[in-house]
Short mmCIF file of C-alpha atoms in Angstrom, two decimals:
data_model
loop_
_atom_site.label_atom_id
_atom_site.label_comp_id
_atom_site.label_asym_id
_atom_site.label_seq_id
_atom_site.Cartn_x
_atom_site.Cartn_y
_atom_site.Cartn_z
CA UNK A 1 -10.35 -0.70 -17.26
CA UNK A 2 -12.89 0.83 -14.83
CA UNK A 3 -11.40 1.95 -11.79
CA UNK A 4 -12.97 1.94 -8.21
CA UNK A 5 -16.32 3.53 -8.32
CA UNK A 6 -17.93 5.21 -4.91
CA UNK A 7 -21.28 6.69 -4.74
CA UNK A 8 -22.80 9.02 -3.26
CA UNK A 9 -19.93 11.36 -4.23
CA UNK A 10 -21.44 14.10 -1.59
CA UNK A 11 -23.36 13.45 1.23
CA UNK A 12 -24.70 16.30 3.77
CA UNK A 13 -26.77 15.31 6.59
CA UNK A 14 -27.99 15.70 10.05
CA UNK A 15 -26.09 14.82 13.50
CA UNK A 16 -27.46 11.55 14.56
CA UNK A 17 -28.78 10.72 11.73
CA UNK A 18 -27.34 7.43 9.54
CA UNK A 19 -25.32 7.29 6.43
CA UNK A 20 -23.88 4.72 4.42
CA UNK A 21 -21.59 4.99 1.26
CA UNK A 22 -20.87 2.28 -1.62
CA UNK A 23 -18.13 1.12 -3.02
CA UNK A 24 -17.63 -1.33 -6.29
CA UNK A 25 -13.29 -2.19 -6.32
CA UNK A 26 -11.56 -2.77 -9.57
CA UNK A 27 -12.38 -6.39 -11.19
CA UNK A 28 -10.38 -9.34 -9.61
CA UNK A 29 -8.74 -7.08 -6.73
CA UNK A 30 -9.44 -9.15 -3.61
CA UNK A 31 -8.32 -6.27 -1.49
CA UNK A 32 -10.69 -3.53 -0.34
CA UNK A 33 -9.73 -0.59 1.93
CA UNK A 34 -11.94 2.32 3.67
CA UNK A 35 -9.85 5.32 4.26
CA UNK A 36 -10.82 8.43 6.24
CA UNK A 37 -9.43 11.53 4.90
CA UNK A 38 -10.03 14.99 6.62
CA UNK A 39 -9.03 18.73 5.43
CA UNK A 40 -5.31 18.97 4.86
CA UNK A 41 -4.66 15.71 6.35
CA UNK A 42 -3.48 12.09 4.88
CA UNK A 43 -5.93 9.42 4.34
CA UNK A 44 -6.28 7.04 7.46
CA UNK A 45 -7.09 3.34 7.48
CA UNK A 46 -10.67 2.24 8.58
CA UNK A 47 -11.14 -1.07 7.42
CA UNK A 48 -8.66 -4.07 5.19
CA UNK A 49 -10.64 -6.87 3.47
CA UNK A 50 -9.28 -9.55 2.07
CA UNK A 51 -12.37 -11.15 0.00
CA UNK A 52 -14.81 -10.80 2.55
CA UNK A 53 -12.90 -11.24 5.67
CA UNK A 54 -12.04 -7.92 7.52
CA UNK A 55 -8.11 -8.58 8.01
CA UNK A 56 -7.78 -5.15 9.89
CA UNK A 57 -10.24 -3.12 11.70
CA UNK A 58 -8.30 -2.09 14.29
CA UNK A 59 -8.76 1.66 13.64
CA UNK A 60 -12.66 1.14 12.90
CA UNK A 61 -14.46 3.32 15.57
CA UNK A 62 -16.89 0.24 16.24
CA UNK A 63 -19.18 1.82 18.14
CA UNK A 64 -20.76 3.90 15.35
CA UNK A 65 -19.15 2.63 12.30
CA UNK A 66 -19.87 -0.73 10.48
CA UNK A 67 -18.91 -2.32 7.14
CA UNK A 68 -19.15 -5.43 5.25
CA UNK A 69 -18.39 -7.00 1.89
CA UNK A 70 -20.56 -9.93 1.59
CA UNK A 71 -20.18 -11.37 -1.44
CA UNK A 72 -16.26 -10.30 -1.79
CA UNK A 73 -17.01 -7.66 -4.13
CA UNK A 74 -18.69 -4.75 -3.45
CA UNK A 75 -18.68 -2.82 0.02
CA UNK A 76 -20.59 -0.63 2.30
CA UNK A 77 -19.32 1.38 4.81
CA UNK A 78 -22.30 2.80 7.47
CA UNK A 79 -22.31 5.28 10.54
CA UNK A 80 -24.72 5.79 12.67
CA UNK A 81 -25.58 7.68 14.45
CA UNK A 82 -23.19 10.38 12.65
CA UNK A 83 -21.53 13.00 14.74
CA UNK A 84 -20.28 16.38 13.99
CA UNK A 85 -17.09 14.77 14.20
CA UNK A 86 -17.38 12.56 11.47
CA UNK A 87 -17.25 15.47 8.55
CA UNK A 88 -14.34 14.26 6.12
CA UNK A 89 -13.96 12.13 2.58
CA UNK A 90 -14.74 8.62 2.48
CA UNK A 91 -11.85 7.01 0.38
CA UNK A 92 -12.50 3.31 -0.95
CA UNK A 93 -9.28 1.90 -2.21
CA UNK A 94 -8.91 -1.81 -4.19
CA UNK A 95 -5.42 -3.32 -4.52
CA UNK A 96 -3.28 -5.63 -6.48
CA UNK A 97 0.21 -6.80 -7.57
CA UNK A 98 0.95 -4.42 -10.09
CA UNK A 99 3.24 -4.80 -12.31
CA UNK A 100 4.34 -1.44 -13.03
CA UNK A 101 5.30 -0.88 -8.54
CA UNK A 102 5.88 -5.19 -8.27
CA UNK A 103 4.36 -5.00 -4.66
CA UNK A 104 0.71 -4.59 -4.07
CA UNK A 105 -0.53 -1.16 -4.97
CA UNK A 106 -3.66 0.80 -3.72
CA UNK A 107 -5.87 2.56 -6.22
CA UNK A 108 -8.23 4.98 -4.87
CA UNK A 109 -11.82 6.10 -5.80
CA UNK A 110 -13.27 9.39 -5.81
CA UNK A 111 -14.21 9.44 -2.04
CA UNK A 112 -17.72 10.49 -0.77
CA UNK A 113 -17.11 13.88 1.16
CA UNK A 114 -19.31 13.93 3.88
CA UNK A 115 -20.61 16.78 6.05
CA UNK A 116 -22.26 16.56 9.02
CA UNK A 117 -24.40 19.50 10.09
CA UNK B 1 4.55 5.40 16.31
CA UNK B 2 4.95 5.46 13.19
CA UNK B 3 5.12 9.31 11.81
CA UNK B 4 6.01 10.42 8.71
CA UNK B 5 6.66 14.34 8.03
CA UNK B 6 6.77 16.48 4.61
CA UNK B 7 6.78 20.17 3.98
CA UNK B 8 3.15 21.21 4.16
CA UNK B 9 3.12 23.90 1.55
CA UNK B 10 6.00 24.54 -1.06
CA UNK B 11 5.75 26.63 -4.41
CA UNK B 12 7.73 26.57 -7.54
CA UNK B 13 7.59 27.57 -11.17
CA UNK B 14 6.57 26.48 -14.77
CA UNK B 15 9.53 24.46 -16.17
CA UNK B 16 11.69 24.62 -13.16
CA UNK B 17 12.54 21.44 -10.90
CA UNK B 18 11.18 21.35 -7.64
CA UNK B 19 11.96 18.10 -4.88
CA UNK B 20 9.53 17.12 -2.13
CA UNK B 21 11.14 15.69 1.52
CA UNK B 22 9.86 12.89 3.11
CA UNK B 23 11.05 11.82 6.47
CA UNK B 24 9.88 8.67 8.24
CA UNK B 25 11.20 6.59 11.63
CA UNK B 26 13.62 3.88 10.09
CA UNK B 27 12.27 0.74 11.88
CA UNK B 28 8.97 -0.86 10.60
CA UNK B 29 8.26 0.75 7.30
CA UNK B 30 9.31 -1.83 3.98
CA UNK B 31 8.60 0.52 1.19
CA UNK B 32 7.49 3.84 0.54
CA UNK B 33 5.24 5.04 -2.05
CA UNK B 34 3.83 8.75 -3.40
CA UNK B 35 0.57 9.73 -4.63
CA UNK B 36 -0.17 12.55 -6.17
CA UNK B 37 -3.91 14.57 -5.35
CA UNK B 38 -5.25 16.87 -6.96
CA UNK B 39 -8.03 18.72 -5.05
CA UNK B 40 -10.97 16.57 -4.42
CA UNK B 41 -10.26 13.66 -6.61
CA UNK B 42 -8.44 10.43 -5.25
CA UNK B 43 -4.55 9.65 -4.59
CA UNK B 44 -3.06 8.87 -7.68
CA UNK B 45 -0.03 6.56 -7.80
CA UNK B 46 3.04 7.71 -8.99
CA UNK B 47 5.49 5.56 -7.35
CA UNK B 48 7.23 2.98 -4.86
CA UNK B 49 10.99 2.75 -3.24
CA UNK B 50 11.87 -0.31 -1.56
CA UNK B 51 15.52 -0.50 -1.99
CA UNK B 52 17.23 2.05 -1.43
CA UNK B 53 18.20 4.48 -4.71
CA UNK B 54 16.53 6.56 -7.13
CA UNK B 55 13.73 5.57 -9.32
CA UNK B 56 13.07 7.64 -12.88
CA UNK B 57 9.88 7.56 -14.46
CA UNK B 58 9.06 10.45 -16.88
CA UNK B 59 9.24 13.63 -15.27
CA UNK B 60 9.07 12.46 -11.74
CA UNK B 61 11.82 10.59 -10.05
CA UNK B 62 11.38 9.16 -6.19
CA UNK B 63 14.53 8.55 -3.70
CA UNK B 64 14.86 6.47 -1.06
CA UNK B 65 17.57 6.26 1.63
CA UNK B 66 16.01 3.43 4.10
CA UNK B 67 18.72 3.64 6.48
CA UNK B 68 18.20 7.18 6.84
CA UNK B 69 14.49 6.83 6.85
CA UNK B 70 14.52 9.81 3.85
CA UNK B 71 12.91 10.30 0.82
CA UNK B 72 12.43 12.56 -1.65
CA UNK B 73 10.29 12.74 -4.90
CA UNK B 74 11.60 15.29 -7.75
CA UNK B 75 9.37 17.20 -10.47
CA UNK B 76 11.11 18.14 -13.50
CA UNK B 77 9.72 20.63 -15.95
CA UNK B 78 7.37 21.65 -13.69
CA UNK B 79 3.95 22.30 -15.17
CA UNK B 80 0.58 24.11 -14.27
CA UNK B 81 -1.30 20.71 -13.86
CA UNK B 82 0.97 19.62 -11.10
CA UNK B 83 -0.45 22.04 -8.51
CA UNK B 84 -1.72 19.36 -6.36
CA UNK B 85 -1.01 17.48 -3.17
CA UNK B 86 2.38 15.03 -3.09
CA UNK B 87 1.51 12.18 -0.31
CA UNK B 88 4.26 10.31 0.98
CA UNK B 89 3.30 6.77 2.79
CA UNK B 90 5.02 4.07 4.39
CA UNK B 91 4.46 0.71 4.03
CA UNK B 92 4.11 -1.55 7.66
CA UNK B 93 3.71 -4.87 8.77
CA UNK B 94 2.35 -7.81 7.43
CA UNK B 95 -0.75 -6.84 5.75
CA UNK B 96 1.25 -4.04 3.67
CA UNK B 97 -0.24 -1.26 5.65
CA UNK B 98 -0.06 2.18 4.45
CA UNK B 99 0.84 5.04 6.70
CA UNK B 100 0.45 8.30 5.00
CA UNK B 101 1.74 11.40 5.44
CA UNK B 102 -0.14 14.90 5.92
CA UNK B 103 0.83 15.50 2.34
CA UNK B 104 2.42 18.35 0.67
CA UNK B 105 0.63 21.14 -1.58
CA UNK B 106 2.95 22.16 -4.10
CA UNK B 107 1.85 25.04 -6.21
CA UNK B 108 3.22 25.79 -9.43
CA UNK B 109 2.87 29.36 -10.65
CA UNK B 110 3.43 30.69 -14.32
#
């Protein structure tokens, strides 16, 4: 089974200029996250959909950031401008009940490490 | 808040046993998971508490003492390939919301 594929796995660009990263979830998870991850740190929660609905995007910084999932399946996840600030690894994240946990478990992609110059 | 604290660095040796803390403020969280990361690849899963207890798979084992808002996961027969990052996270609310941890690097030497 293919897992949850991100792309572009590195990204280095400009302050102020856009960016947007990809994400494809496993096959029949409804559930899509966007994590934030920087140095040392645990991943944070940007962004919950459930199909295409955004269930949670109360940590979204929504003046800069933007995502969607239009069809349910696949997601983008785009800043801009981008800010020095905003240096850190993209994690995309799909879940289901699994059977092996029996609650709903998050598998993560690779993440798109950012840096913003 | 919600804040959940673990050792930031701990090391440890080939074939020994080495066990991870995880600390987390009792009300709100109703499970708690680890992931394991190696260095810049994603957060495994490795495994989820929500009773309290102690749950065995393989070589790695995860506690959980909810009332004490503690948990622990144990390595046994520690090997080189488990020098990575240990993330504890909590689960909250209704939308199964996952708090993480700062994580811990564990280094295993030879």
């Amino acid at each position: 089974e293919a897992g949850v594929v991100q792309s572009p796995r590195y990204k280095i660009i400009e302050k102020k200029q856009p960016v947007a990263f990809w994400c494809n979830p496993i096959s029949g998870h409804n559930t899509l996250y966007w994590y934030r991850q920087n140095l040392g740190q645990g991943p944070e929660l940007l962004i919950r959909y459930e199909n295409e609905e955004a269930v949670d995007d109360s940590q979204l910084p929504k003046d800069r950031f933007s995502a969607e999932r239009l069809k349910g399946v696949d997601s983008t996840l785009k800043i801009q401008p981008a800010e020095l600030g905003d240096s850190a690894v993209y994690l995309c994240a799909s879940s289901s009940w699994g059977r092996e946990s029996n609650t709903d478990t998050q598998y993560f992609g690779p993440g798109t490490r950012l840096t913003v110059l | 808040g919600q804040n959940i604290d673990q050792p930031t660095e701990m090391t440890a040796t080939e074939g020994a046993i080495v066990q991870i803390n995880c600390t987390y403020q009792t009300s709100g969280f109703n499970g708690l998971f680890w992931y394991q990361q190696h260095a810049g690849e994603a957060p495994t899963f490795l495994s989820y508490n929500v009773l309290d207890g102690l749950e065995e798979k393989g070589r790695f084992s995860s506690f959980l003492s909810r009332s004490k808002g503690y948990s622990y996961l144990l390595l046994k027969e520690l090997q080189m390939k488990d020098s990575a990052s240990y993330l504890c996270a909590g689960i909250s609310g209704g939308y199964n919301k996952l708090i993480f941890g700062a994580g811990t690097r564990l280094a295993v030497h030879p």
